[in-house]
Coordinates of C-alpha atoms in Angstrom, one line a residue:
M8 CA -14.4 -9.2 -13.6
R9 CA -17.5 -11.0 -12.3
L10 CA -17.5 -11.4 -8.5
N11 CA -17.8 -14.8 -7.0
D12 CA -21.0 -14.8 -4.9
S13 CA -19.8 -17.5 -2.6
E14 CA -16.6 -15.6 -1.9
I15 CA -18.5 -12.3 -1.3
Q16 CA -20.9 -14.1 1.1
K17 CA -17.9 -15.5 3.0
D18 CA -16.4 -12.0 3.2
I19 CA -19.7 -10.7 4.6
Y20 CA -19.9 -13.4 7.3
N21 CA -16.3 -12.6 8.3
L22 CA -16.9 -8.9 8.5
I23 CA -20.1 -9.4 10.6
L24 CA -18.0 -11.5 13.1
N25 CA -15.1 -9.1 12.9
P26 CA -14.9 -7.2 16.3
N27 CA -13.5 -4.1 14.5
T28 CA -16.6 -3.7 12.4
R29 CA -18.7 -0.8 13.7
E30 CA -22.3 -1.6 14.7
W31 CA -23.9 0.4 11.9
E32 CA -21.6 -1.3 9.3
R33 CA -22.6 -4.7 10.8
Q34 CA -26.3 -3.8 10.3
A35 CA -25.7 -2.9 6.7
L36 CA -23.9 -6.2 6.1
L37 CA -26.7 -8.1 7.9
K38 CA -29.1 -6.7 5.4
V39 CA -27.2 -8.3 2.6
K40 CA -26.8 -11.6 4.4
D41 CA -30.5 -11.7 5.5
R42 CA -31.9 -10.4 2.2
R43 CA -35.6 -10.9 1.4
K44 CA -36.4 -13.9 -0.9
E45 CA -37.8 -11.6 -3.6
V46 CA -34.7 -9.5 -3.8
S47 CA -31.6 -10.9 -5.6
F48 CA -28.2 -11.0 -4.0
S49 CA -26.8 -8.6 -6.6
T50 CA -29.6 -6.1 -6.0
Q51 CA -29.0 -6.2 -2.3
L52 CA -25.3 -5.8 -2.8
D53 CA -26.0 -2.8 -5.0
A54 CA -28.1 -1.2 -2.3
F55 CA -25.2 -1.9 0.2
K56 CA -22.8 -0.1 -2.1
S57 CA -25.1 2.8 -2.5
D58 CA -25.6 3.2 1.2
L59 CA -21.9 3.2 1.9
R60 CA -20.6 5.2 -1.1
P61 CA -20.8 8.6 0.6
L62 CA -18.9 7.3 3.6
A63 CA -16.4 5.5 1.4
L64 CA -15.6 8.7 -0.5
R65 CA -14.8 10.4 2.8
H66 CA -12.8 7.4 4.0
S67 CA -15.1 7.1 7.0
L68 CA -15.4 3.3 6.9
T69 CA -13.4 1.0 9.1
P70 CA -10.4 -0.4 7.1
D71 CA -11.7 -3.9 6.5
V72 CA -15.1 -2.8 5.5
M73 CA -13.5 -0.2 3.2
D74 CA -11.5 -3.0 1.5
F75 CA -14.7 -5.0 1.0
Y76 CA -16.5 -2.0 -0.4
L77 CA -13.7 -1.4 -2.9
K78 CA -13.7 -5.0 -3.8
V79 CA -17.5 -5.2 -4.6
S80 CA -17.3 -1.8 -6.3
G81 CA -14.7 -3.1 -8.8
E82 CA -12.0 -0.6 -7.8
P83 CA -8.6 -2.3 -8.0
Q84 CA -6.8 -2.4 -4.7
P85 CA -3.5 -4.3 -4.2
D86 CA -3.5 -7.0 -1.5
S87 CA -0.6 -6.3 0.8
S88 CA -0.9 -9.5 2.8
S89 CA 2.3 -10.9 1.4
K90 CA 4.2 -7.9 2.6
V91 CA 2.6 -8.1 6.0
L92 CA 3.5 -11.8 6.3
L93 CA 7.2 -10.8 6.2
H94 CA 6.8 -9.2 9.6
D95 CA 6.3 -12.6 11.3
K96 CA 9.2 -14.3 9.5
V97 CA 12.6 -14.7 11.0
D98 CA 15.1 -12.3 9.5
P99 CA 17.5 -14.0 7.1
P100 CA 21.2 -13.1 7.1
H101 CA 21.9 -9.4 6.4
Q102 CA 18.3 -8.4 7.1
E103 CA 17.6 -5.9 9.8
R104 CA 14.5 -4.0 11.0
A105 CA 14.0 -0.3 11.8
I106 CA 10.9 1.2 13.3
F107 CA 10.1 4.9 13.0
A108 CA 7.0 6.9 14.1
G109 CA 6.6 10.3 12.5
G110 CA 2.9 11.2 12.2
C111 CA 0.5 9.5 9.8
F112 CA 2.0 6.2 8.5
W113 CA 0.6 6.9 5.1
C114 CA 3.3 9.5 4.6
M115 CA 6.2 7.4 6.1
V116 CA 6.2 4.6 3.5
S117 CA 7.1 6.0 0.1
P118 CA 10.2 7.9 1.2
F119 CA 11.8 4.7 2.4
D120 CA 10.1 2.2 0.0
K121 CA 11.9 3.5 -3.1
R122 CA 15.5 3.3 -1.7
P123 CA 18.0 0.5 -2.6
G124 CA 18.2 -2.3 -0.1
I125 CA 14.6 -1.9 1.2
I126 CA 12.8 -5.2 1.4
A127 CA 9.5 -4.0 2.8
V128 CA 8.0 -1.0 4.6
I129 CA 5.0 -2.1 6.7
S130 CA 2.5 0.3 8.3
G131 CA 1.4 -0.5 11.8
Y132 CA 1.0 0.3 15.5
T133 CA 3.6 0.1 18.3
G134 CA 4.5 1.4 21.7
G135 CA 1.1 0.7 23.3
E136 CA -0.3 -1.4 26.1
F137 CA -2.9 -3.7 24.4
D138 CA -2.8 -6.6 21.9
N139 CA -4.2 -6.4 18.4
P140 CA -5.1 -2.7 18.3
N141 CA -7.2 -1.4 15.4
Y142 CA -7.1 1.9 13.6
D143 CA -10.0 3.4 15.5
Q144 CA -8.5 2.6 18.9
V145 CA -5.1 4.0 18.0
V146 CA -6.4 7.2 16.4
G147 CA -8.8 7.6 19.4
Q148 CA -5.7 7.3 21.6
Y149 CA -7.2 4.5 23.8
T150 CA -4.2 2.2 23.7
G151 CA -1.0 4.2 23.9
H152 CA 0.2 3.1 20.5
V153 CA 1.6 5.4 17.8
E154 CA 1.3 5.0 14.1
A155 CA 4.7 3.8 12.8
V156 CA 6.5 2.0 10.0
E157 CA 8.6 -1.1 10.3
I158 CA 11.3 -1.2 7.6
L159 CA 13.0 -4.5 6.6
F160 CA 16.3 -3.7 4.9
D161 CA 19.4 -5.4 3.6
N162 CA 22.3 -4.0 5.6
R163 CA 24.7 -4.7 2.7
L164 CA 22.9 -2.1 0.6
M165 CA 21.3 0.2 3.2
T166 CA 22.7 1.1 6.6
Y167 CA 20.7 2.0 9.7
Q168 CA 22.5 5.3 9.8
E169 CA 21.2 6.2 6.4
L170 CA 17.6 5.3 7.4
V171 CA 17.9 7.6 10.5
D172 CA 19.2 10.4 8.3
I173 CA 16.2 10.0 6.0
Y174 CA 13.9 10.0 9.0
W175 CA 15.0 13.4 10.2
Q176 CA 14.1 14.9 6.8
L177 CA 10.5 13.7 7.1
I178 CA 9.4 15.1 10.4
D179 CA 9.2 18.2 12.6
P180 CA 11.4 17.1 15.5
T181 CA 10.2 19.9 17.7
D182 CA 6.6 18.7 17.9
N183 CA 5.8 15.9 20.3
M184 CA 2.0 16.2 20.1
G185 CA 1.7 15.2 16.4
Q186 CA 3.1 16.0 13.0
I187 CA 1.9 18.8 10.7
D188 CA -1.9 18.2 10.3
D189 CA -2.0 15.0 12.4
R190 CA -2.5 15.9 16.0
G191 CA -2.5 13.8 19.1
E192 CA -0.1 11.4 21.0
S193 CA -0.7 8.6 18.5
Y194 CA 1.2 10.8 15.9
R195 CA 4.2 11.8 18.1
P196 CA 7.7 11.2 16.6
V197 CA 9.6 8.2 18.1
I198 CA 12.6 6.2 17.0
F199 CA 12.1 2.6 18.3
V200 CA 15.5 0.8 18.5
N201 CA 16.0 -3.0 18.2
S202 CA 19.5 -3.2 19.6
D203 CA 22.2 -1.3 21.5
E204 CA 23.9 -0.5 18.2
Q205 CA 20.7 1.1 16.8
R206 CA 20.3 3.1 20.1
Q207 CA 23.8 4.4 19.9
I208 CA 23.3 5.5 16.3
A209 CA 19.9 7.1 17.0
E210 CA 21.2 9.0 20.1
H211 CA 24.3 10.2 18.3
S212 CA 22.2 11.3 15.4
R213 CA 19.7 13.2 17.6
Q214 CA 22.5 14.9 19.4
A215 CA 24.0 16.0 16.0
V216 CA 20.6 17.6 15.2
I217 CA 20.6 19.4 18.6
D218 CA 24.2 20.6 18.1
S219 CA 23.5 21.9 14.7
E220 CA 21.2 24.5 16.2
V221 CA 19.1 24.4 13.0
Y222 CA 15.9 24.4 15.0
S223 CA 14.9 27.3 17.3
K224 CA 12.8 25.0 19.5
P225 CA 14.0 22.0 21.5
I226 CA 14.3 18.6 19.8
V227 CA 11.7 16.3 21.4
V228 CA 11.9 13.1 19.4
E229 CA 11.9 10.1 21.8
I230 CA 14.3 7.1 21.4
S231 CA 12.6 4.0 22.9
D232 CA 13.3 0.3 23.0
A233 CA 11.2 -1.4 20.3
T234 CA 8.1 -3.2 21.6
R235 CA 5.6 -5.5 19.7
F236 CA 4.8 -4.1 16.3
W237 CA 1.3 -4.8 15.1
P238 CA 0.8 -4.5 11.3
A239 CA -2.1 -2.3 10.3
E240 CA -5.1 -3.3 8.2
N241 CA -4.6 -4.0 4.5
F242 CA -6.3 -0.7 3.5
H243 CA -3.5 1.2 5.2
Q244 CA -0.6 -0.7 3.6
D245 CA 1.0 1.0 0.5
F246 CA -1.5 3.8 0.8
Y247 CA 0.6 5.9 -1.6
K248 CA 0.0 3.3 -4.3
K249 CA -3.6 2.7 -3.6
N250 CA -4.7 6.3 -3.3
P251 CA -2.1 8.3 -5.3
S252 CA -4.2 11.5 -5.7
R253 CA -5.0 11.8 -2.0
Y254 CA -1.5 10.9 -1.0
R255 CA 0.0 13.6 -3.3
K256 CA -2.2 16.2 -1.6
I257 CA -1.1 15.1 1.9
E258 CA 2.5 14.9 0.7
R259 CA 2.4 18.4 -0.7
T260 CA 1.1 19.8 2.6
R261 CA 3.8 18.1 4.5
H262 CA 6.5 19.3 2.1
L263 CA 5.3 22.8 2.2
Y264 CA 5.2 22.8 6.0
L265 CA 8.7 21.4 6.4
F266 CA 10.1 23.8 3.7
L267 CA 8.6 26.8 5.5
Q268 CA 9.9 25.5 8.8
H269 CA 13.4 24.9 7.5
S270 CA 13.4 28.4 5.9
K271 CA 12.3 30.0 9.1
N272 CA 15.0 28.1 11.1
A273 CA 17.6 29.1 8.5
M274 CA 16.7 32.8 9.0
H275 CA 16.8 32.4 12.7
Q276 CA 20.2 30.8 12.5
L277 CA 21.6 33.6 10.3
F278 CA 20.1 36.2 12.7
T279 CA 21.6 34.5 15.7
K280 CA 25.1 34.3 14.1
S281 CA 24.9 38.0 13.0
K282 CA 24.3 39.1 16.6
A283 CA 27.2 37.0 17.9

């Protein structure tokens, strides 16, 4: 599909003005905007793609610039803006929201997204002190936010209790400084509750995990009142669909870690009971 030059130029202007664009990215965009008269727009755009390709392959671009790079490179990338718009809409009857943090939000979408009654799973940032945080700020641990998912669900088909039960299967509840390969406070596990009922369910569920004595270390998952949830950039939404091969590698690593942890804890439990 041929790109619309006017649309691409508009995207370039917006990215130049975007405060989240890094300075060296902005300079690369300015080269395209302020191209020499003897150089065609398409030629300059090709040079831009060539300059950014090594960084794009390593996912080292800011999310909005990455989206633009994929667009001009012709790589199909779903637009998740319609899903994100649901975040700002008033919940209709029988719709509720749940917010969970459990490490990188890339891995927290698919396990919920495929369940009955799930309306949308939105990746984002919450629990911090500043408005409109971006990915670099959150990962850099400058704002106090954690990566999280907001789940919009139909409570006639899916209960909050069921969502909490799924959540415990996805995380290491003994690690409050990250999850698996994702380290730092922005990846700590937290259940953010939207009501007294959700808090009661979450606290009862956490106590059940503690009482089960499945884990040899203390359970450190926080239960906090929900604060403003900021949807993440388009690039981070539905990551498992947009980057299936990379997602599968990350997913395998998490599954292996959790399997080994559960096996180790099961052996510990058996040994403890045998001594009793």
